Coordinates of C-alpha atoms and ligand atoms in Angstrom, one line a residue:
M30 CA 93.5 67.5 126.3
P31 CA 92.2 67.1 122.8
P32 CA 94.3 68.9 120.2
E33 CA 93.2 72.4 119.4
P34 CA 91.2 72.4 116.1
Y35 CA 92.7 74.2 113.1
Y36 CA 90.3 75.3 110.4
I37 CA 91.7 76.7 107.2
T38 CA 89.8 77.8 104.1
T39 CA 90.5 78.9 100.6
P40 CA 88.1 81.1 98.6
I41 CA 85.6 79.1 96.7
Y42 CA 86.5 79.6 93.1
Y43 CA 84.2 80.7 90.3
V44 CA 83.1 77.6 88.5
N45 CA 83.0 79.4 85.2
D46 CA 86.8 79.7 85.1
R47 CA 89.4 77.1 84.3
P48 CA 91.8 76.3 87.2
H49 CA 95.0 78.3 86.9
I50 CA 98.1 79.0 88.9
G51 CA 96.3 81.6 91.0
H52 CA 93.7 79.1 92.2
C53 CA 96.3 76.4 92.7
Y54 CA 98.6 78.8 94.5
T55 CA 96.1 79.7 97.2
T56 CA 94.9 76.1 97.5
V57 CA 98.5 74.7 97.8
V58 CA 99.3 77.4 100.4
A59 CA 96.3 76.3 102.4
D60 CA 97.3 72.6 102.0
V61 CA 100.8 73.3 103.1
A62 CA 99.5 75.1 106.2
A63 CA 97.1 72.3 106.9
R64 CA 99.9 69.8 106.7
F65 CA 102.0 71.9 109.1
A66 CA 99.1 71.9 111.5
R67 CA 98.5 68.1 111.1
L68 CA 102.2 67.5 111.7
L69 CA 101.9 69.5 114.9
G70 CA 99.1 67.2 116.0
R71 CA 96.3 69.7 115.5
D72 CA 92.8 68.5 114.6
V73 CA 92.6 70.0 111.1
F74 CA 89.7 70.8 108.9
F75 CA 90.7 72.2 105.5
L76 CA 88.0 73.5 103.2
T77 CA 88.0 74.5 99.5
G78 CA 85.4 74.4 96.8
T79 CA 83.5 76.2 94.0
D80 CA 81.3 79.2 93.9
E81 CA 78.5 78.3 91.4
H82 CA 75.6 80.7 91.5
A83 CA 77.1 83.6 89.5
E84 CA 74.9 85.0 86.8
K85 CA 77.6 84.1 84.3
V86 CA 77.2 80.4 85.0
V87 CA 73.6 80.6 83.7
T88 CA 74.5 82.5 80.6
T89 CA 77.6 80.4 79.7
A90 CA 75.7 77.2 80.3
R91 CA 72.9 78.4 78.0
E92 CA 75.4 79.4 75.3
R93 CA 76.7 75.9 75.4
G94 CA 73.4 74.2 75.4
L95 CA 73.8 72.9 78.9
T96 CA 71.9 73.4 82.1
P97 CA 73.8 75.4 84.8
R98 CA 74.0 72.2 86.8
Q99 CA 75.7 70.3 83.9
W100 CA 78.1 73.1 83.3
S101 CA 78.9 73.5 87.0
D102 CA 79.4 69.7 87.4
A103 CA 81.9 69.6 84.6
N104 CA 83.9 72.6 85.8
A105 CA 83.8 71.7 89.5
A106 CA 85.2 68.4 88.4
E107 CA 88.1 70.3 86.7
F108 CA 88.9 72.1 90.0
R109 CA 88.9 68.8 91.9
R110 CA 91.1 67.3 89.3
A111 CA 93.5 70.2 89.5
F112 CA 93.7 70.0 93.2
R113 CA 94.2 66.2 93.2
L114 CA 97.1 66.8 90.7
M115 CA 98.6 69.3 93.1
E116 CA 98.5 66.8 95.9
V117 CA 96.1 68.8 97.8
A118 CA 94.3 66.9 100.6
E119 CA 91.3 68.9 101.6
S120 CA 88.9 67.7 104.2
D121 CA 85.9 68.9 102.2
F122 CA 85.1 70.4 98.8
M123 CA 82.1 72.7 99.1
R124 CA 80.0 73.4 96.1
T125 CA 77.5 76.2 96.7
S126 CA 74.9 74.4 94.6
E127 CA 74.8 71.6 97.2
D128 CA 71.6 71.4 99.3
R129 CA 73.5 71.5 102.6
H130 CA 75.0 74.9 101.6
K131 CA 71.7 76.3 100.2
T132 CA 69.6 75.3 103.2
R133 CA 72.0 76.6 105.8
A134 CA 72.9 79.8 104.0
S135 CA 69.2 80.5 103.5
A136 CA 68.6 80.0 107.2
Y137 CA 71.3 82.5 108.1
I138 CA 69.7 85.1 105.8
K139 CA 66.3 84.4 107.3
R140 CA 67.8 85.0 110.8
L141 CA 69.3 88.3 109.6
M142 CA 65.9 89.3 108.1
D143 CA 64.2 88.5 111.4
S144 CA 66.6 90.5 113.4
G145 CA 66.3 93.5 111.1
D146 CA 69.9 93.3 109.9
V147 CA 68.6 92.7 106.4
Y148 CA 65.8 95.0 105.1
L149 CA 64.2 95.9 101.8
G150 CA 65.2 99.2 100.0
D151 CA 66.1 100.8 96.7
Y152 CA 69.5 100.4 95.0
V153 CA 71.0 102.4 92.2
G154 CA 74.5 101.4 91.3
W155 CA 77.2 100.5 88.8
F156 CA 77.4 96.8 88.2
D157 CA 80.5 95.1 87.0
A158 CA 79.0 92.0 85.3
S159 CA 82.4 90.4 84.8
Q160 CA 83.0 90.4 88.5
E161 CA 79.4 90.0 89.7
E162 CA 80.0 93.1 91.8
Y163 CA 78.5 96.5 92.3
L164 CA 81.0 99.4 92.5
T165 CA 80.5 102.6 94.4
E166 CA 80.0 105.8 92.4
T167 CA 83.5 107.0 93.3
V168 CA 85.2 103.8 92.2
A169 CA 83.1 103.6 89.0
K170 CA 84.0 107.2 88.2
E171 CA 87.7 106.6 88.9
H172 CA 87.8 103.9 86.2
G173 CA 85.8 105.9 83.6
F174 CA 82.7 103.7 84.3
N175 CA 84.6 100.7 83.1
S176 CA 85.4 97.5 85.0
P177 CA 88.7 98.0 86.9
V178 CA 89.4 94.3 86.2
T179 CA 88.4 93.7 82.6
G180 CA 87.9 97.3 81.3
K181 CA 84.4 96.4 80.0
P182 CA 81.7 99.1 80.5
L183 CA 79.8 99.0 83.8
E184 CA 76.0 98.9 83.8
K185 CA 74.0 101.4 85.7
R186 CA 71.3 99.4 87.5
T187 CA 68.4 100.3 89.7
E188 CA 66.9 97.6 91.8
K189 CA 64.5 96.9 94.6
N190 CA 66.9 95.3 96.9
Y191 CA 67.5 93.8 100.3
F192 CA 70.3 95.5 102.2
F193 CA 72.5 94.3 105.0
R194 CA 72.9 96.9 107.8
L195 CA 76.7 97.0 107.5
S196 CA 76.8 100.5 108.9
K197 CA 75.6 99.3 112.2
Y198 CA 78.8 97.2 112.7
E199 CA 81.3 99.9 111.9
D200 CA 82.3 100.6 115.5
R201 CA 82.4 97.0 116.5
L202 CA 84.6 96.2 113.5
R203 CA 87.0 98.9 114.2
A204 CA 87.3 97.8 117.9
H205 CA 87.9 94.3 116.7
F206 CA 90.7 95.5 114.4
D207 CA 92.3 97.4 117.3
A208 CA 92.0 94.5 119.7
R209 CA 93.3 91.8 117.3
P210 CA 96.3 92.9 115.3
E211 CA 96.5 89.4 113.8
F212 CA 92.9 89.7 112.5
V213 CA 93.9 90.8 109.0
L214 CA 97.4 90.0 107.6
P215 CA 99.8 90.9 106.2
E216 CA 100.0 94.3 108.0
A217 CA 100.1 96.3 104.8
R218 CA 96.7 94.9 103.9
R219 CA 95.3 95.5 107.4
N220 CA 96.3 99.1 107.1
E221 CA 94.5 99.4 103.8
V222 CA 91.3 97.9 105.2
L223 CA 91.5 100.1 108.3
G224 CA 92.0 103.2 106.1
R225 CA 88.8 102.3 104.2
L226 CA 86.9 101.5 107.3
R227 CA 87.7 104.9 108.7
Q228 CA 85.9 106.5 105.8
G229 CA 82.7 104.9 107.1
L230 CA 80.5 102.1 106.0
N231 CA 77.3 102.1 104.0
D232 CA 74.7 99.3 104.0
V233 CA 75.3 96.8 101.2
P234 CA 72.9 95.2 98.9
V235 CA 72.5 91.4 99.4
S236 CA 70.0 90.5 96.8
R237 CA 69.4 90.5 93.0
A238 CA 66.1 90.4 91.2
V239 CA 65.4 87.0 89.8
K240 CA 65.5 87.0 86.0
E241 CA 63.4 84.9 83.7
G242 CA 65.0 81.5 83.2
D243 CA 67.3 81.6 86.2
E244 CA 64.7 80.9 88.9
D245 CA 66.3 77.5 89.7
W246 CA 69.9 78.7 90.1
G247 CA 70.9 80.3 93.3
I248 CA 69.3 80.8 96.7
L249 CA 66.0 82.7 96.8
M250 CA 65.6 85.4 99.5
P251 CA 63.5 83.7 102.2
G252 CA 59.9 84.5 101.7
D253 CA 60.5 86.5 98.5
P254 CA 60.6 84.4 95.2
G255 CA 61.3 87.6 93.3
H256 CA 64.8 88.0 94.8
R257 CA 67.9 85.9 94.9
V258 CA 70.6 86.1 97.6
Y259 CA 73.5 88.0 96.0
V260 CA 76.1 85.4 95.1
W261 CA 78.9 87.0 97.1
I262 CA 76.8 87.0 100.3
E263 CA 75.9 83.3 100.1
A264 CA 79.4 82.4 98.9
L265 CA 80.9 83.9 102.1
C266 CA 78.5 81.7 104.1
N267 CA 80.2 78.6 102.8
Y268 CA 82.8 78.8 105.4
L269 CA 80.2 78.3 108.1
T270 CA 77.7 76.1 106.2
A271 CA 80.5 73.5 105.7
V272 CA 81.0 73.1 109.5
D273 CA 77.5 73.8 110.7
E274 CA 76.7 70.3 111.8
P275 CA 77.2 68.7 115.2
E276 CA 80.5 66.8 114.5
R277 CA 82.1 69.8 112.8
R278 CA 80.9 72.7 114.9
K279 CA 84.1 72.4 117.0
Y280 CA 86.0 73.8 114.0
W281 CA 84.3 77.2 114.1
P282 CA 85.5 79.9 114.2
A283 CA 88.0 79.4 111.4
T284 CA 91.7 79.7 112.2
V285 CA 92.5 81.3 108.9
H286 CA 90.7 82.3 105.7
V287 CA 93.3 82.5 102.9
M288 CA 92.8 84.5 99.7
A289 CA 94.4 87.1 97.5
K290 CA 94.0 90.8 98.1
D291 CA 91.3 91.2 95.4
I292 CA 88.6 89.9 97.7
L293 CA 89.9 91.0 101.1
W294 CA 87.2 93.6 101.7
F295 CA 84.5 90.9 101.5
H296 CA 86.4 88.8 104.0
A297 CA 87.8 91.4 106.3
V298 CA 84.7 93.6 106.6
I299 CA 81.4 92.2 105.2
W300 CA 81.8 88.6 106.4
P301 CA 82.9 89.5 109.9
A302 CA 80.0 92.0 110.2
M303 CA 77.6 89.3 109.0
L304 CA 79.0 87.0 111.6
M305 CA 78.5 89.6 114.3
A306 CA 74.9 90.0 113.2
L307 CA 74.5 86.2 113.4
G308 CA 76.1 86.1 116.9
E309 CA 79.0 84.0 115.7
P310 CA 82.6 84.3 116.8
L311 CA 84.9 85.8 114.2
P312 CA 87.8 84.0 112.4
R313 CA 91.1 84.4 114.0
T314 CA 93.0 85.6 110.9
V315 CA 92.0 86.7 107.4
Y316 CA 95.2 86.4 105.3
A317 CA 95.3 88.1 101.9
H318 CA 98.4 87.3 99.8
A319 CA 99.5 89.2 96.7
Y320 CA 99.4 87.9 93.1
F321 CA 101.4 85.6 90.9
V322 CA 102.4 87.1 87.6
A323 CA 103.7 85.1 84.6
E324 CA 107.2 85.8 83.4
G325 CA 107.0 89.3 84.8
R326 CA 103.6 90.2 83.3
K327 CA 100.2 90.3 84.9
M328 CA 98.1 87.4 83.8
S329 CA 95.0 88.4 81.8
K330 CA 92.5 87.0 79.4
S331 CA 93.5 89.6 76.8
L332 CA 97.2 88.6 77.0
G333 CA 96.2 84.9 77.1
N334 CA 99.1 84.3 79.4
F335 CA 97.4 82.5 82.2
I336 CA 99.5 79.7 83.6
E337 CA 96.8 77.0 83.5
I338 CA 96.7 73.7 85.3
D339 CA 98.0 71.9 82.1
L340 CA 101.2 73.8 82.2
L341 CA 101.7 73.1 85.9
E342 CA 101.0 69.5 85.1
A343 CA 103.8 69.6 82.5
Y344 CA 106.2 71.0 85.0
G345 CA 105.1 68.3 87.4
R346 CA 105.9 65.6 84.8
R347 CA 109.4 67.0 84.3
Y348 CA 110.4 68.1 87.8
S349 CA 107.7 66.4 90.0
I350 CA 104.6 68.0 91.4
D351 CA 106.4 68.4 94.8
A352 CA 108.9 70.6 93.0
V353 CA 106.0 72.7 91.7
R354 CA 104.5 72.9 95.2
W355 CA 107.9 73.9 96.5
Y356 CA 108.2 76.7 94.0
L357 CA 104.7 77.9 94.8
A358 CA 105.1 77.7 98.5
T359 CA 108.6 79.3 98.8
Q360 CA 108.6 81.7 95.9
G361 CA 104.9 82.7 95.8
P362 CA 103.3 86.0 96.8
L363 CA 102.6 85.2 100.5
G364 CA 103.1 88.6 102.0
A365 CA 102.4 91.9 100.3
T366 CA 104.5 91.8 97.1
D367 CA 103.6 90.1 93.9
A368 CA 105.7 87.1 92.8
D369 CA 106.8 85.8 89.4
F370 CA 106.4 82.4 87.9
A371 CA 109.4 82.4 85.6
H372 CA 111.0 79.4 84.1
A373 CA 114.6 80.4 84.7
R374 CA 113.9 81.1 88.3
F375 CA 112.0 77.8 88.7
V376 CA 115.1 75.9 87.5
E377 CA 117.4 77.9 89.7
V378 CA 115.3 77.2 92.8
Y379 CA 114.8 73.6 91.9
N380 CA 118.5 72.9 91.5
A381 CA 119.6 74.9 94.5
D382 CA 117.0 73.8 97.0
L383 CA 116.0 70.3 95.8
A384 CA 118.4 68.6 93.4
N385 CA 121.6 70.0 94.9
G386 CA 120.0 70.6 98.3
I387 CA 118.0 68.1 100.2
G388 CA 118.1 65.6 97.4
N389 CA 121.8 65.5 97.0
C390 CA 122.4 65.6 100.7
A391 CA 120.1 62.6 101.4
S392 CA 121.7 60.5 98.7
R393 CA 125.2 61.4 99.8
V394 CA 124.5 60.3 103.3
G395 CA 122.6 57.2 102.1
N396 CA 125.4 56.2 99.8
M397 CA 128.1 56.5 102.5
I398 CA 126.0 54.5 105.0
E399 CA 125.6 51.9 102.3
K400 CA 129.2 51.8 101.4
Y401 CA 130.8 51.9 104.8
F402 CA 128.2 50.3 107.0
G403 CA 126.4 47.9 104.7
G404 CA 123.3 50.2 104.5
Q405 CA 122.7 50.1 108.3
I406 CA 122.7 52.9 110.7
P407 CA 126.0 52.4 112.6
E408 CA 126.3 51.6 116.3
E409 CA 127.1 54.5 118.5
G410 CA 130.4 54.6 120.3
G411 CA 131.7 56.9 123.0
W412 CA 132.5 60.4 122.0
G413 CA 136.0 60.8 120.7
E414 CA 138.1 63.9 121.1
I415 CA 137.8 64.3 117.4
A416 CA 134.1 64.8 117.5
F417 CA 134.7 68.0 119.3
D418 CA 137.6 69.0 117.0
L419 CA 135.4 68.5 114.0
G420 CA 132.5 70.3 115.6
F421 CA 129.7 67.8 114.7
H422 CA 128.6 67.4 118.3
R423 CA 126.7 70.6 117.8
T424 CA 124.5 69.2 115.1
G425 CA 121.7 68.2 117.5
S426 CA 121.3 71.6 119.0
E427 CA 121.5 73.3 115.6
V428 CA 118.7 71.1 114.3
D429 CA 116.7 71.8 117.5
S430 CA 116.9 75.5 116.8
E431 CA 115.8 75.1 113.2
V432 CA 112.8 73.1 114.5
A433 CA 111.9 75.9 116.9
D434 CA 112.2 78.5 114.1
W435 CA 110.0 76.4 111.9
L436 CA 107.3 76.5 114.4
E437 CA 107.7 80.2 115.1
N438 CA 107.5 81.0 111.4
F439 CA 104.5 78.8 110.9
E440 CA 102.7 80.6 113.7
Q441 CA 103.3 83.9 111.9
F442 CA 102.0 82.2 108.7
D443 CA 105.4 82.8 107.1
L444 CA 105.4 79.4 105.4
S445 CA 108.4 80.1 103.1
S446 CA 110.7 81.0 106.1
A447 CA 109.4 78.0 107.9
L448 CA 110.3 75.7 105.0
A449 CA 113.7 77.3 104.7
C450 CA 114.5 75.9 108.1
G451 CA 114.3 72.4 106.4
T452 CA 116.7 73.5 103.6
A453 CA 119.0 75.2 106.2
I454 CA 119.5 71.8 107.9
A455 CA 120.4 70.2 104.6
T456 CA 122.9 73.0 103.8
N457 CA 124.5 72.6 107.2
I458 CA 124.9 68.9 106.7
D459 CA 126.5 69.5 103.4
L460 CA 129.0 71.8 105.1
L461 CA 129.5 69.3 107.8
I462 CA 130.4 66.6 105.3
N463 CA 132.7 69.0 103.5
R464 CA 134.4 69.9 106.7
T465 CA 134.7 66.4 108.2
Q466 CA 135.3 64.6 105.0
P467 CA 134.0 61.2 106.0
F468 CA 135.2 59.7 102.7
K469 CA 138.7 60.5 103.7
I470 CA 138.2 59.1 107.2
A471 CA 136.9 55.9 105.6
K472 CA 140.2 55.5 103.7
Q473 CA 142.2 55.8 106.9
I474 CA 140.2 53.3 109.0
E475 CA 142.6 50.4 108.1
N476 CA 145.4 52.2 109.9
D477 CA 143.3 53.6 112.8
V478 CA 140.3 51.6 114.0
A479 CA 139.2 54.4 116.4
L480 CA 138.4 56.4 113.3
R481 CA 135.6 53.9 112.6
V482 CA 133.7 55.3 115.6
V483 CA 134.2 58.8 114.3
L484 CA 132.9 57.9 110.8
A485 CA 129.9 56.2 112.4
Q486 CA 129.1 59.2 114.5
I487 CA 129.4 61.6 111.6
L488 CA 127.1 59.7 109.4
K489 CA 124.6 59.0 112.2
H490 CA 124.5 62.7 112.9
C491 CA 124.0 63.5 109.2
A492 CA 121.2 60.9 108.8
E493 CA 119.4 62.0 111.9
A494 CA 119.6 65.6 110.8
I495 CA 118.2 64.7 107.4
R496 CA 115.4 62.7 109.0
I497 CA 114.3 65.8 110.9
A498 CA 114.8 68.1 107.9
S499 CA 112.5 65.9 106.0
L500 CA 109.7 66.4 108.6
L501 CA 110.1 70.2 108.2
L502 CA 109.9 69.9 104.4
Y503 CA 107.0 67.5 104.4
P504 CA 104.2 70.1 104.3
A505 CA 105.4 71.4 100.9
M506 CA 106.6 68.0 99.5
P507 CA 104.5 65.2 101.0
A508 CA 105.1 62.7 98.3
K509 CA 108.9 63.1 98.1
M510 CA 109.4 63.0 101.8
A511 CA 107.1 60.0 102.1
S512 CA 109.3 58.2 99.6
L513 CA 112.5 59.1 101.5
W514 CA 110.9 57.8 104.7
R515 CA 110.1 54.5 103.0
A516 CA 113.6 54.2 101.7
W517 CA 115.0 54.9 105.1
N518 CA 112.5 52.8 107.0
C519 CA 111.5 55.6 109.2
S520 CA 108.1 56.7 108.1
P521 CA 106.2 58.6 110.8
L522 CA 103.0 58.2 108.7
N523 CA 100.1 56.0 109.7
D524 CA 100.4 54.4 106.3
P525 CA 103.9 54.8 104.8
D526 CA 102.4 54.4 101.3
D527 CA 99.9 57.2 101.8
A528 CA 101.4 60.7 102.3
D529 CA 98.0 61.9 103.5
S530 CA 97.4 59.3 106.2
G531 CA 98.4 61.4 109.2
F532 CA 101.2 61.1 111.7
R533 CA 101.8 58.5 114.4
A534 CA 103.0 61.2 116.8
P535 CA 103.1 65.0 116.9
L536 CA 106.2 66.9 115.7
A537 CA 107.4 67.6 119.2
E538 CA 108.0 63.8 119.5
L539 CA 108.9 63.0 115.9
A540 CA 111.6 65.7 115.7
E541 CA 113.2 65.0 119.0
W542 CA 116.9 64.6 118.3
G543 CA 117.9 61.1 119.4
G544 CA 114.3 60.5 120.8
T545 CA 111.8 57.7 120.3
W546 CA 111.5 58.2 116.6
S547 CA 115.2 58.7 115.8
L548 CA 117.2 56.5 113.5
K549 CA 118.4 53.5 115.6
P550 CA 121.6 51.6 115.2
G551 CA 121.1 48.6 112.9
Q552 CA 118.2 50.2 111.1
R553 CA 118.4 49.5 107.4
I554 CA 118.3 52.5 105.1
A555 CA 118.2 51.9 101.3
K556 CA 120.1 54.4 99.3
G557 CA 117.2 54.6 96.9
D558 CA 116.9 56.7 93.7
P559 CA 117.9 60.4 93.9
L560 CA 114.9 62.4 95.1
F561 CA 115.3 65.0 92.4
M562 CA 117.3 64.8 89.2
R563 CA 119.4 67.9 88.3
A564 CA 117.7 70.2 85.9
D565 CA 119.4 71.6 82.8
P566 CA 118.9 75.3 82.7
A567 CA 119.4 75.3 79.0
E568 CA 116.5 73.0 78.4
P569 CA 113.4 75.0 77.1
A570 CA 110.5 75.4 79.4
P571 CA 107.9 72.6 79.4
T572 CA 104.7 73.2 77.4
A573 CA 101.2 72.2 78.2
Ligands
MSP23 N1 84.2 83.2 94.0 C1 85.0 84.3 94.5 C2 85.4 84.0 96.0 C3 84.3 83.7 96.9 S1 85.0 83.3 98.5 C4 83.7 83.3 99.5 C5 86.2 84.5 93.7 N2 86.6 83.5 92.9 S2 87.9 83.5 91.9 O1 87.8 82.3 91.2 O2 88.0 84.7 91.2 O3 89.1 83.3 92.9 C6 89.8 84.4 93.4 C7 91.0 83.9 94.1 O4 91.8 83.1 93.3 C8 91.9 84.9 94.7 O5 91.5 85.5 95.9 C9 93.1 84.0 94.9 O6 92.9 83.2 96.0 C10 93.1 83.2 93.7 N3 93.8 83.9 92.6 C11 93.3 84.2 91.4 N4 94.3 84.8 90.6 C12 95.5 84.9 91.4 C13 96.8 85.3 91.1 N5 97.2 85.8 89.9 N6 97.7 85.1 92.0 C14 97.4 84.5 93.2 N7 96.2 84.1 93.5 C15 95.2 84.4 92.7 O7 86.8 85.6 93.8

């Protein structure tokens, strides 16, 4: 049976912004999940990209003496660069200004017009220009007719508009929420959406009047050159336009759309209703995480405290990009609570999990194998009584249970708990070494040759456990784990020099204790450089 497809998406980011930790966070989370799925042998399609048709793009471009196309090209390139830097390996980067997106999105709108799901009407509303979004009278009033996000005054606008018959899908949506508890996650977010759904749904505007000078930017309403498709509506379509071609159709419906809670309503209600109207199956899960804040404070333009890509790059230079990915993936706001990017915490996690954790554990074991067995995985001997006395015969089953937990957590999209299964193995191996004291055994070998077997077995157990831990850690730290595999001559990658080259077998085989892919006696392992140098907590934070 062909492996089940796994299609994961990030929001497409406003091309007017500069990439910051928020964009990188969601994209790294999606990349980590995509790597979990690839490691499991799934056929993965991972989509990210940029949302380019906002009105602001036209105005900013004009202010800078550029065409919207030039301005978007430059900024989309910044997002690509940011994601390359973060070691993100997307399958496709969708720009909404591409013809493939425009043609297909336009065809979907045409279908909705033909079916009567999109119709022409009048719209009066409060427009938040900074967010490209209309607010309801209630929400506008609640915020004193200012933008809830930027605090700038809202504009009252009346427009001839096309509407999407969202109200028609209210019952079907509610039924879908009831039937599929995993449709919107985490649960706190699901309950919020359900609460709002119960208040009833109004039809939503899906077009904007074309303004002089911006005729060429965006997608025109089919058959009406006076109206453009509202940027949010066509942006949502990107998830489908990207795979709406014969070789990619197998990926639809998406397995998971990942985003932050700010844009959940569009993804959990409007997009699914559009899909119902189009007769398309719905995504399995819409996952809305919380926010990253910076050193305990919400990031905002006015505070000027955005953690931009340049700062993340500086962290990467000092601690490695994999360490940055590790922090994002394990300390980030997956779930319902916000998370802090704080330097002191970064160093603490880096030292505990990486430098003193897997890094130290791998070099300890590598060094001992080098010193006592000439850098070769030792021959196995029969079990000695002592193996049972020292308790290391249990290592295999302990590792198996971490692998099972890893899988279970990934299925719940609890990526940090899944990754913690990898660190748990390293911690256990450290404890095993402390308990069995192989360095002491090594000193006694001269007097008792049987001890050599014990030493061999302990180290072989340790090395095999680390090999499996490294598989579990790979999704967050592809480059570091690929370098460990190269040093230990045990790369499961198609190309050991390319961390994105895919796996030679699925995890079920790769992570089998003592199985086909296990470390074999005689196999050379180089002790290599330490994976992570210890960080000095007293050193000031890097600067961009
Ligand atoms: N263009 C729309 C999305 C259209 S999707 C069909 C948009 N773009 S955005 O550039 O504003 O990106 C918003 C997304 O960026 C959030 O949903 C989240 O994924 C990410 N983040 C932005 N700031 C964030 C934090 N402070 N913390 C975590 N993620 C955040 O909305």
